[in-house]
Coordinates of C-alpha atoms in Angstrom, one line a residue:
M13 CA -0.1 0.0 0.1
E14 CA 2.8 2.2 0.9
I15 CA 4.4 1.5 -2.4
V16 CA 1.2 2.4 -4.2
K17 CA 1.0 5.8 -2.2
S18 CA 4.5 6.5 -3.2
L19 CA 4.0 5.9 -6.7
I20 CA 0.8 8.0 -6.9
F21 CA 2.9 10.9 -5.1
I22 CA 5.7 10.5 -7.6
S23 CA 3.3 10.6 -10.6
L24 CA 1.5 13.6 -9.3
A25 CA 4.9 15.4 -8.5
V26 CA 5.9 14.7 -12.1
V27 CA 2.6 15.9 -13.5
L28 CA 3.0 19.0 -11.6
L29 CA 6.5 19.5 -12.6
F30 CA 5.6 19.3 -16.4
A31 CA 2.6 21.6 -15.8
S32 CA 4.9 24.1 -14.3
I33 CA 7.4 23.8 -17.0
A34 CA 4.7 24.3 -19.7
E35 CA 3.4 27.3 -17.9
A36 CA 7.0 28.7 -17.6
N37 CA 7.3 28.4 -21.3
I38 CA 4.1 30.4 -22.1
K39 CA 5.6 33.8 -22.8
A40 CA 3.4 36.8 -21.9
H41 CA 3.6 40.0 -23.8
H42 CA 2.6 43.1 -22.0
H43 CA 1.5 46.3 -23.7
E44 CA -0.2 49.6 -23.0
F45 CA -2.6 51.3 -25.4
I46 CA -3.4 54.9 -24.8
I47 CA -6.4 56.0 -26.9
Q48 CA -5.8 59.7 -27.6
A49 CA -6.5 62.5 -30.1
T50 CA -3.3 63.1 -32.3
K51 CA -2.8 65.7 -34.9
V52 CA -2.5 63.8 -38.2
K53 CA -1.8 65.5 -41.6
R54 CA -3.1 64.0 -44.8
L55 CA -4.0 65.4 -48.1
C56 CA -2.8 69.0 -47.2
E57 CA -5.2 69.1 -44.1
T58 CA -4.4 68.4 -40.3
H59 CA -7.1 66.4 -38.1
N60 CA -7.3 65.5 -34.6
S61 CA -7.5 61.8 -35.2
I62 CA -8.0 59.1 -32.6
T63 CA -4.8 56.9 -32.3
V64 CA -3.2 54.4 -30.1
N65 CA 0.0 55.8 -28.5
G66 CA 0.0 58.7 -30.9
M67 CA 0.8 56.3 -33.8
F68 CA -1.2 56.0 -37.1
P69 CA -1.4 53.2 -37.8
G70 CA -1.1 51.8 -34.4
P71 CA 1.8 49.6 -32.8
M72 CA 2.7 46.3 -34.5
L73 CA 2.4 43.5 -32.0
V74 CA 4.5 40.3 -32.5
V75 CA 4.0 37.0 -30.7
N76 CA 4.7 33.3 -31.2
N77 CA 2.1 30.7 -31.5
G78 CA 1.2 29.7 -27.9
D79 CA 2.0 33.1 -26.3
T80 CA -0.2 35.3 -24.1
L81 CA -1.1 38.9 -24.9
V82 CA -1.9 41.3 -21.9
V83 CA -2.9 44.8 -23.3
K84 CA -4.0 47.5 -21.0
V85 CA -6.3 50.1 -22.9
I86 CA -6.4 53.6 -21.4
N87 CA -9.0 55.8 -22.9
R88 CA -7.9 59.3 -23.0
A89 CA -10.2 60.1 -25.9
R90 CA -13.6 61.7 -26.0
Y91 CA -15.3 58.7 -27.4
N92 CA -16.2 55.4 -25.9
I93 CA -14.0 52.5 -27.3
T94 CA -13.3 48.8 -27.5
I95 CA -10.5 46.9 -29.2
H96 CA -11.1 43.8 -31.1
W97 CA -8.4 41.2 -31.8
H98 CA -9.4 40.3 -35.2
G99 CA -9.2 36.6 -36.1
V100 CA -7.9 35.5 -32.5
R101 CA -9.9 32.4 -31.6
Q102 CA -10.3 33.6 -27.9
M103 CA -10.8 30.1 -26.6
R104 CA -13.0 30.4 -23.4
T105 CA -11.8 34.1 -23.1
G106 CA -14.7 35.7 -25.0
W107 CA -14.5 38.7 -22.5
A108 CA -11.5 39.7 -24.4
D109 CA -12.9 39.6 -27.9
G110 CA -14.0 43.4 -27.9
P111 CA -17.0 44.1 -30.0
E112 CA -19.1 46.9 -28.2
F113 CA -22.3 45.7 -26.6
V114 CA -21.5 42.1 -27.7
T115 CA -19.0 40.9 -25.4
Q116 CA -18.5 44.0 -23.3
C117 CA -19.7 47.5 -22.7
P118 CA -17.4 50.3 -24.0
I119 CA -14.3 51.6 -22.2
R120 CA -15.6 55.1 -21.1
P121 CA -13.4 58.2 -21.6
G122 CA -11.1 58.3 -18.4
S123 CA -11.4 54.5 -18.0
S124 CA -9.3 51.5 -18.7
Y125 CA -9.7 47.7 -19.3
T126 CA -7.0 45.0 -19.8
Y127 CA -7.5 42.5 -22.5
R128 CA -5.8 39.1 -21.6
F129 CA -5.8 36.1 -24.0
T130 CA -3.5 33.4 -25.4
I131 CA -3.1 32.8 -29.2
Q132 CA -3.0 29.0 -29.6
G133 CA -2.8 27.0 -32.8
Q134 CA -2.7 30.0 -35.2
E135 CA 0.2 31.2 -37.2
G136 CA 0.3 34.1 -39.8
T137 CA -1.2 37.6 -40.0
L138 CA -3.9 38.9 -37.7
W139 CA -4.8 42.5 -36.7
W140 CA -6.6 44.5 -34.2
H141 CA -8.9 47.4 -34.4
A142 CA -11.4 49.6 -32.7
H143 CA -14.9 48.0 -32.6
S144 CA -16.9 51.1 -31.7
S145 CA -18.5 53.6 -34.1
W146 CA -16.1 54.1 -37.0
L147 CA -12.9 54.6 -34.9
R148 CA -11.3 51.8 -36.5
A149 CA -10.6 54.2 -39.5
T150 CA -7.5 55.4 -37.5
V151 CA -7.4 52.9 -34.5
Y152 CA -5.8 49.7 -36.0
G153 CA -2.6 47.7 -36.2
S154 CA -1.0 44.5 -37.1
L155 CA -0.7 41.4 -35.1
L156 CA 1.9 38.9 -36.3
V157 CA 1.9 35.3 -35.0
L158 CA 5.2 33.7 -35.7
P159 CA 5.9 29.9 -35.4
P160 CA 6.7 28.6 -31.9
A161 CA 10.4 29.1 -30.8
G162 CA 12.4 26.6 -32.4
S163 CA 9.8 25.9 -35.2
S164 CA 10.0 27.3 -38.7
Y165 CA 7.7 28.3 -41.6
P166 CA 6.4 25.5 -44.0
F167 CA 8.0 27.6 -46.9
T168 CA 11.3 29.3 -47.5
N169 CA 12.4 31.3 -44.5
P170 CA 12.0 35.0 -45.5
H171 CA 14.7 37.5 -44.8
R172 CA 12.1 40.0 -43.3
N173 CA 8.5 40.3 -42.4
V174 CA 6.8 43.4 -43.8
P175 CA 3.2 44.3 -42.7
L176 CA 1.2 46.2 -45.3
L177 CA -2.1 47.7 -43.9
L178 CA -4.4 49.0 -46.5
G179 CA -6.7 51.5 -45.1
E180 CA -9.1 54.4 -45.9
W181 CA -8.7 58.1 -45.1
W182 CA -11.4 60.7 -44.6
D183 CA -10.7 64.4 -44.8
A184 CA -13.2 64.7 -42.1
N185 CA -13.9 63.0 -38.6
P186 CA -15.1 59.5 -39.4
V187 CA -17.3 59.5 -36.4
D188 CA -19.2 62.5 -37.9
V189 CA -19.4 60.8 -41.2
L190 CA -21.1 57.8 -39.6
R191 CA -23.3 60.0 -37.5
E192 CA -24.5 62.1 -40.6
S193 CA -25.4 58.9 -42.5
I194 CA -27.5 57.6 -39.5
R195 CA -29.2 61.0 -39.2
T196 CA -30.2 61.2 -42.9
G197 CA -30.7 57.4 -43.6
G198 CA -28.6 57.8 -46.7
A199 CA -25.1 56.1 -47.6
P200 CA -22.1 57.5 -45.8
N201 CA -19.7 59.7 -47.7
N202 CA -16.9 57.8 -49.4
S203 CA -13.4 58.1 -48.1
D204 CA -11.0 60.6 -49.8
A205 CA -8.0 58.3 -50.1
Y206 CA -6.9 54.7 -49.7
T207 CA -3.7 54.3 -47.9
I208 CA -0.8 51.8 -47.4
N209 CA 0.6 51.9 -43.8
G210 CA -1.3 55.1 -43.3
Q211 CA 0.1 56.9 -46.2
P212 CA -1.9 57.7 -49.4
G213 CA 1.1 57.7 -51.8
D214 CA 2.4 59.6 -54.7
L215 CA -0.8 59.9 -56.7
Y216 CA -2.5 62.1 -54.1
K217 CA -2.0 65.7 -53.2
C218 CA 0.4 66.6 -50.4
S219 CA 1.3 62.9 -50.0
S220 CA 4.5 61.9 -52.1
Q221 CA 7.1 62.9 -49.4
D222 CA 5.9 60.4 -47.0
T223 CA 5.1 57.5 -49.3
T224 CA 5.7 54.2 -47.7
I225 CA 8.9 52.6 -49.0
V226 CA 9.7 48.8 -48.7
P227 CA 13.6 48.2 -49.1
I228 CA 14.7 44.9 -50.8
N229 CA 18.0 43.6 -51.9
V230 CA 18.7 41.6 -55.1
G231 CA 18.0 38.0 -54.5
E232 CA 16.2 38.7 -51.2
T233 CA 12.8 37.2 -50.3
I234 CA 10.5 39.0 -48.0
L235 CA 7.1 38.1 -46.6
L236 CA 4.4 40.8 -47.2
R237 CA 1.7 40.6 -44.6
V238 CA -1.1 42.4 -46.3
I239 CA -4.2 43.4 -44.3
N240 CA -7.2 45.0 -45.6
S241 CA -8.1 47.4 -42.7
A242 CA -10.3 49.7 -44.8
L243 CA -13.7 50.2 -43.5
N244 CA -15.9 49.8 -46.6
Q245 CA -13.9 48.7 -49.6
P246 CA -12.5 45.4 -50.9
L247 CA -9.2 46.1 -52.6
F248 CA -7.1 44.7 -55.3
F249 CA -3.1 44.7 -54.5
T250 CA -0.2 44.2 -56.8
V251 CA 3.5 45.0 -57.2
A252 CA 4.9 46.1 -60.6
N253 CA 6.7 43.4 -62.5
H254 CA 6.9 41.0 -59.7
K255 CA 5.1 37.7 -58.8
L256 CA 3.4 37.2 -55.6
T257 CA 3.4 33.6 -54.0
V258 CA 0.5 33.2 -51.7
V259 CA 1.4 31.2 -48.5
G260 CA -1.1 32.1 -45.9
A261 CA -4.4 34.0 -45.1
D262 CA -6.1 34.8 -41.9
A263 CA -3.4 33.2 -40.0
S264 CA -3.7 29.7 -41.7
Y265 CA -1.2 28.3 -44.0
L266 CA -2.2 27.4 -47.6
K267 CA -0.8 25.5 -50.6
P268 CA 1.6 28.0 -52.3
F269 CA 0.3 29.5 -55.5
T270 CA 1.6 32.4 -57.7
T271 CA -0.4 35.2 -58.8
N272 CA 0.2 38.9 -60.2
V273 CA -2.7 40.3 -58.1
I274 CA -4.5 39.5 -54.8
V275 CA -7.7 40.8 -53.6
L276 CA -8.9 41.2 -50.0
G277 CA -12.1 42.1 -48.4
P278 CA -12.1 44.3 -45.3
G279 CA -10.9 42.2 -42.4
Q280 CA -9.0 39.6 -44.5
T281 CA -5.2 39.1 -44.4
T282 CA -2.9 37.4 -47.0
D283 CA 0.7 36.4 -46.6
V284 CA 2.8 36.6 -49.9
L285 CA 6.4 36.0 -50.6
I286 CA 8.1 38.3 -53.0
T287 CA 11.7 37.9 -54.4
G288 CA 14.1 40.7 -55.5
D289 CA 14.5 39.1 -58.9
Q290 CA 14.1 42.2 -61.2
P291 CA 16.5 44.7 -62.4
P292 CA 17.3 47.0 -59.4
N293 CA 14.9 50.0 -59.7
R294 CA 11.8 51.4 -57.7
Y295 CA 8.6 49.6 -58.4
Y296 CA 5.1 50.8 -57.3
M297 CA 3.1 48.5 -55.0
A298 CA -0.6 49.6 -55.7
A299 CA -4.1 49.1 -54.2
R300 CA -7.4 50.2 -55.8
A301 CA -10.9 49.4 -55.2
Y302 CA -13.0 46.2 -56.0
Q303 CA -16.5 47.6 -56.5
S304 CA -19.2 44.8 -57.1
A305 CA -22.3 46.9 -56.3
Q306 CA -23.7 48.3 -59.4
N307 CA -24.3 52.2 -59.6
A308 CA -23.1 52.6 -56.1
P309 CA -20.5 55.5 -55.7
F310 CA -17.1 54.5 -54.6
G311 CA -13.4 56.1 -54.4
N312 CA -12.0 55.3 -57.7
T313 CA -8.4 56.2 -56.8
T314 CA -5.1 54.2 -56.2
T315 CA -2.9 54.1 -53.4
T316 CA 0.8 53.4 -53.8
A317 CA 4.0 52.4 -51.8
I318 CA 7.3 51.8 -53.3
L319 CA 9.4 48.5 -53.5
Q320 CA 12.8 50.0 -53.7
Y321 CA 15.9 47.9 -54.4
K322 CA 18.7 49.1 -52.3
S323 CA 21.1 49.2 -55.2
A324 CA 18.7 51.0 -57.5
P325 CA 20.3 53.9 -59.5
C326 CA 18.0 56.6 -57.8
C327 CA 16.7 57.2 -54.6
G328 CA 14.8 60.1 -53.3
V329 CA 12.1 59.7 -50.7
G330 CA 8.7 59.3 -52.3
G331 CA 7.9 61.2 -55.6
G332 CA 7.3 59.9 -59.0
S333 CA 11.0 59.8 -60.0
G334 CA 14.5 60.1 -58.6
T335 CA 17.8 61.3 -59.8
K336 CA 21.5 60.4 -59.0
K337 CA 24.5 61.8 -60.9
G338 CA 22.2 63.1 -63.6
I339 CA 20.4 59.9 -64.1
S340 CA 16.6 60.1 -64.0
V341 CA 14.7 56.9 -63.3
K342 CA 10.9 56.8 -63.4
L343 CA 8.9 54.6 -61.1
I344 CA 7.4 51.5 -62.7
M345 CA 3.6 51.3 -62.3
P346 CA 1.7 48.0 -62.3
I347 CA -1.4 47.1 -64.2
L348 CA -4.4 46.7 -61.8
P349 CA -7.7 45.0 -62.6
A350 CA -10.6 47.0 -63.6
Y351 CA -12.8 48.0 -60.5
N352 CA -15.6 45.6 -61.5
D353 CA -13.4 42.5 -62.3
T354 CA -15.4 39.8 -60.6
N355 CA -13.6 37.2 -62.8
T356 CA -10.2 38.0 -61.3
V357 CA -11.7 37.8 -57.8
T358 CA -13.3 34.6 -58.5
R359 CA -10.1 33.0 -59.8
F360 CA -8.2 34.3 -56.8
S361 CA -10.5 33.0 -54.2
Q362 CA -10.8 29.6 -56.0
S363 CA -7.1 29.0 -55.9
F364 CA -7.2 28.7 -52.0
R365 CA -6.4 25.3 -50.5
S366 CA -5.4 24.4 -47.0
L367 CA -1.7 23.4 -46.7
R368 CA -2.7 19.9 -45.2
R369 CA -5.8 17.7 -45.1
A370 CA -8.4 19.6 -43.4
E371 CA -10.5 18.4 -40.5
V372 CA -13.8 19.4 -42.0
P373 CA -17.1 18.3 -40.3
T374 CA -18.6 15.7 -42.6
E375 CA -21.8 15.2 -40.5
I376 CA -23.9 18.3 -39.7
D377 CA -25.9 19.0 -36.7
E378 CA -27.0 22.7 -37.5
N379 CA -27.7 23.5 -41.1
L380 CA -28.3 27.2 -41.6
F381 CA -29.3 29.1 -44.8
V382 CA -28.7 32.8 -44.3
T383 CA -29.5 35.5 -46.7
V384 CA -27.2 38.6 -46.6
G385 CA -28.0 41.9 -48.2
L386 CA -29.4 45.3 -48.0
G387 CA -32.9 46.8 -47.6
L388 CA -34.9 50.0 -47.5
N389 CA -37.2 51.2 -44.8
N390 CA -40.0 53.6 -45.5
C391 CA -39.6 56.9 -44.1
P392 CA -41.4 57.1 -40.6
K393 CA -44.3 59.5 -40.7
N394 CA -42.7 61.6 -37.9
F395 CA -39.4 62.1 -39.9
R396 CA -38.8 65.1 -42.2
S397 CA -37.6 64.4 -45.6
R398 CA -34.0 65.3 -44.9
R399 CA -33.9 62.3 -42.5
C400 CA -34.9 59.9 -45.4
Q401 CA -32.2 60.5 -48.1
G402 CA -32.1 56.9 -49.2
P403 CA -33.3 55.9 -52.6
N404 CA -37.0 57.4 -53.2
G405 CA -37.2 59.0 -49.7
T406 CA -36.4 55.8 -47.8
R407 CA -33.6 54.9 -45.3
F408 CA -31.0 52.3 -45.9
T409 CA -31.1 49.2 -43.7
A410 CA -29.5 45.7 -43.9
S411 CA -30.2 42.2 -42.6
M412 CA -29.6 38.5 -42.3
N413 CA -32.6 36.3 -42.9
N414 CA -34.9 39.4 -42.9
I415 CA -33.7 40.5 -39.3
S416 CA -31.8 43.9 -39.0
F417 CA -29.6 43.3 -36.0
A418 CA -29.9 45.8 -33.2
L419 CA -27.3 45.8 -30.7
P420 CA -28.3 46.5 -27.0
S421 CA -27.3 49.8 -25.5
N422 CA -27.3 49.1 -21.6
Y423 CA -25.8 45.7 -21.4
S424 CA -23.5 43.5 -23.6
L425 CA -25.0 40.4 -25.0
L426 CA -22.2 38.2 -23.2
Q427 CA -23.0 39.7 -19.8
A428 CA -26.7 39.4 -20.3
H429 CA -26.1 35.7 -21.0
H430 CA -23.7 35.1 -18.2
H431 CA -25.8 36.8 -15.6
G432 CA -29.3 35.6 -16.9
I433 CA -30.4 39.2 -17.3
P434 CA -33.9 39.0 -19.1
G435 CA -35.1 41.2 -21.9
V436 CA -31.8 42.0 -23.6
F437 CA -31.9 39.3 -26.5
T438 CA -33.9 36.5 -27.7
T439 CA -32.7 33.1 -29.3
D440 CA -35.0 32.9 -32.1
F441 CA -32.9 33.9 -35.0
P442 CA -34.4 32.0 -37.9
A443 CA -32.2 29.2 -39.4
K444 CA -33.6 30.1 -42.9
P445 CA -35.2 33.1 -44.6
P446 CA -39.0 33.5 -43.4
V447 CA -39.8 33.7 -47.2
K448 CA -38.3 31.7 -50.0
F449 CA -37.7 33.9 -53.3
D450 CA -35.5 34.2 -56.2
Y451 CA -32.5 35.8 -54.1
T452 CA -30.4 37.0 -57.0
G453 CA -33.3 37.8 -59.5
N454 CA -34.0 41.0 -61.0
N455 CA -37.8 41.4 -59.9
I456 CA -37.7 41.0 -56.1
S457 CA -40.9 42.1 -54.5
R458 CA -40.7 45.4 -52.7
S459 CA -42.4 43.6 -49.7
L460 CA -39.2 42.2 -48.9
Y461 CA -37.2 45.3 -48.8
Q462 CA -38.3 46.2 -45.2
P463 CA -36.8 43.7 -42.7
D464 CA -37.7 43.2 -39.1
R465 CA -35.5 44.8 -36.4
G466 CA -34.5 42.8 -33.4
T467 CA -31.7 41.4 -31.2
K468 CA -32.0 37.7 -32.1
L469 CA -29.3 35.2 -31.4
Y470 CA -29.1 31.6 -32.6
K471 CA -28.3 29.1 -29.9
L472 CA -25.7 26.3 -30.5
K473 CA -24.9 23.4 -28.2
Y474 CA -21.1 22.9 -27.4
G475 CA -19.6 20.7 -30.1
S476 CA -22.2 21.2 -32.6
R477 CA -21.1 20.7 -36.2
V478 CA -22.4 23.7 -38.2
Q479 CA -22.9 24.4 -41.8
I480 CA -24.0 27.8 -43.0
V481 CA -25.0 28.6 -46.5
L482 CA -24.4 32.5 -47.0
Q483 CA -26.6 33.7 -49.8
D484 CA -26.2 37.2 -51.3
T485 CA -29.4 39.0 -52.4
G486 CA -30.3 41.5 -55.1
I487 CA -32.4 43.4 -52.6
V488 CA -31.4 47.1 -53.6
T489 CA -28.2 45.9 -55.1
P490 CA -26.3 42.6 -55.1
E491 CA -22.7 43.0 -53.7
N492 CA -19.8 41.0 -52.4
H493 CA -20.1 40.9 -48.6
P494 CA -17.0 40.0 -46.5
I495 CA -18.6 38.0 -43.6
H496 CA -16.6 37.8 -40.4
L497 CA -17.3 35.4 -37.6
H498 CA -15.8 36.2 -34.2
G499 CA -14.3 33.5 -32.0
Y500 CA -14.0 31.0 -34.8
D501 CA -12.2 30.0 -38.0
F502 CA -14.3 28.0 -40.4
Y503 CA -13.7 26.0 -43.7
I504 CA -14.9 27.7 -46.9
I505 CA -16.0 24.3 -48.6
A506 CA -17.6 25.9 -51.8
E507 CA -18.8 29.1 -53.5
G508 CA -20.7 29.9 -56.5
F509 CA -23.0 32.3 -58.3
G510 CA -26.9 32.5 -58.5
N511 CA -29.1 30.8 -55.9
F512 CA -27.5 28.0 -53.9
N513 CA -29.1 24.7 -55.0
P514 CA -28.5 21.8 -52.5
K515 CA -29.4 19.3 -55.2
K516 CA -26.5 20.2 -57.5
D517 CA -24.2 22.5 -55.7
T518 CA -23.3 20.0 -52.8
A519 CA -21.2 18.2 -55.5
K520 CA -18.9 21.1 -55.5
F521 CA -18.2 20.7 -51.8
N522 CA -14.4 20.5 -51.1
L523 CA -14.1 18.3 -47.8
E524 CA -10.3 17.6 -48.4
D525 CA -8.5 20.8 -48.3
P526 CA -10.7 23.9 -48.1
P527 CA -9.1 27.1 -46.8
L528 CA -9.6 27.9 -43.1
R529 CA -10.4 31.6 -42.6
N530 CA -12.3 34.0 -40.4
T531 CA -13.8 36.2 -43.0
V532 CA -15.4 35.1 -46.4
G533 CA -16.2 37.1 -49.2
V534 CA -19.7 36.0 -50.3
P535 CA -19.7 36.4 -54.1
V536 CA -21.7 39.1 -55.7
N537 CA -25.0 37.5 -56.8
G538 CA -23.7 34.3 -55.3
W539 CA -23.1 32.2 -52.3
A540 CA -20.6 30.7 -50.0
V541 CA -20.7 27.7 -47.8
I542 CA -18.7 27.4 -44.5
R543 CA -18.4 24.7 -41.8
F544 CA -17.0 24.7 -38.2
V545 CA -17.4 23.0 -34.9
A546 CA -18.9 25.0 -32.1
D547 CA -16.1 24.4 -29.6
N548 CA -15.9 27.8 -28.2
P549 CA -18.5 28.9 -25.7
G550 CA -19.8 32.4 -25.5
V551 CA -21.6 35.0 -27.6
W552 CA -20.0 35.4 -31.1
I553 CA -21.2 38.0 -33.5
M554 CA -21.1 37.3 -37.3
H555 CA -21.4 40.5 -39.5
C556 CA -20.4 42.0 -42.7
H557 CA -17.1 43.7 -42.4
L558 CA -18.2 46.7 -44.5
D559 CA -18.8 49.0 -41.6
A560 CA -21.6 50.9 -43.3
H561 CA -23.6 47.6 -43.4
I562 CA -22.9 46.9 -39.6
S563 CA -24.5 50.3 -38.6
W564 CA -27.5 49.1 -41.0
G565 CA -27.9 45.8 -39.2
L566 CA -26.2 43.3 -41.5
A567 CA -25.2 40.9 -38.5
M568 CA -26.4 38.3 -36.2
A569 CA -24.7 36.4 -33.2
F570 CA -24.4 32.8 -32.1
L571 CA -24.8 31.9 -28.4
V572 CA -22.6 28.8 -28.0
E573 CA -23.5 27.1 -24.7
N574 CA -20.9 25.6 -22.3
G575 CA -20.0 22.0 -22.6
N576 CA -18.8 19.7 -19.8
G577 CA -16.0 20.6 -17.4
V578 CA -13.7 23.5 -17.0
L579 CA -12.0 23.3 -20.5
Q580 CA -15.4 23.5 -22.3
T581 CA -16.7 26.4 -20.0
M582 CA -16.3 30.2 -20.4
E583 CA -13.9 31.8 -18.0
Q584 CA -15.4 34.1 -15.3
P585 CA -15.5 37.8 -16.3
P586 CA -12.4 39.7 -15.3
A587 CA -12.7 42.1 -12.4
D588 CA -11.9 45.2 -14.5
L589 CA -14.5 44.5 -17.2
P590 CA -16.2 47.9 -18.1
V591 CA -19.5 48.6 -16.1
C592 CA -22.6 49.1 -18.1
Y593 CA -25.0 51.9 -17.5

């Protein structure tokens, strides 16, 4: 008996020893984000922009797979704010996810909140951004997740990592742009410039002196980590005379493929290798809009950065040309697709394959069919005409399955769920549209233009195997919608055009090596099918990442119940979670 007790004691000691070693190997990165107004000059004008630590874009965070991030956010600005860690799974740590009134109430001016979470099983490029109002126009930055210490990439080790954040700039206060749109019921004003790492580039006024420059040596391979942090615009991106080898997206590795151009919807990231194999010179990197909504105004301009060979014969900073010893060298401009080139978008998205065989759920417990699209509300009788500036005197709206999502304003959904607070939400989000119609047809009944409004969630049992067909509609206008699901990655097993037909389109399902992503571009006038396992308890919003559409209600949320035991149960809320009023 004593021998048995001794063996049990020794076994327990060994377990505790290994546990303590494992805990010691988890590296914690501590950061402080001070939200503040900062003078930022772009396009000849200076604005008091909201920034993190006075930086635009904000700080780049670098961690290894398995590390923990601890970020204290101190709000010294005049607006409420939250920070979302886009693409981080947040396993059991939904309190750190960040969307305002979904997982937390906002951090009020003068207050602070510390986000604590571990990044596990993800490698590649993620990012962070504000998730309140339109503050993410200037409050955003990159989050690079490197392989664990001692491990390597599944591709040629790059000489350097270069984040490229594609953004939008308003020659105005973005919060006011949103407020005016909500007041009038019309579409918000378009941005005045696109940017690369916060700079518009040589083709805009007062911008060429600060154009972003990426240096490269002959024969060198660098990893461009491209992030679409724009608010409302999918973007094409290319580099003059250089091939791009795509190796990852949304912090998941892909089977490498080579292309001349990539396209990213807002929220998406793409990792590409580029090699210095061209004559030493200065080559433009450029991004411009992909616009799929017909007759909708958009910013038809081009932002540029410069890929600059260190041995190039010229080299001023910015500008369209440079001189050295009397030699004048003109920058080489790439050819970008036409703004409405859906064929290029389709070819690109259909090239994505996971690096290895994927663990796709083959049996489904929850099968949802979700329409995504715009709508028009009739002008309320007590509104004056200036508050109904949508088409034909209406107000823009948007919905999923005819439900325009309304966020609560006094509690967050997760707090209401955790504390059992009644009256904040219901769990009757429909698994299919209330009315079946020709979703992508040209003659959609006007009776379908006005969705119901509500805070409806869809409840999932822990471990449920979920399939969602996301179907674009032609209500108002068909459009490519980048749909982002918080708290999860999902497999994109198929996409296509027209109305999804389960009798014939299931034959297109890729259950071998579909890409794993957190944001899917639902094709214009088409559909996409995603699958995931509901293994992360909490409340997780799924929304269009075109921010104009979020404000109109193009969202819903899943309530994933706890499973069995501690490891299948949400953590308790942290002590400093912002209070709700």
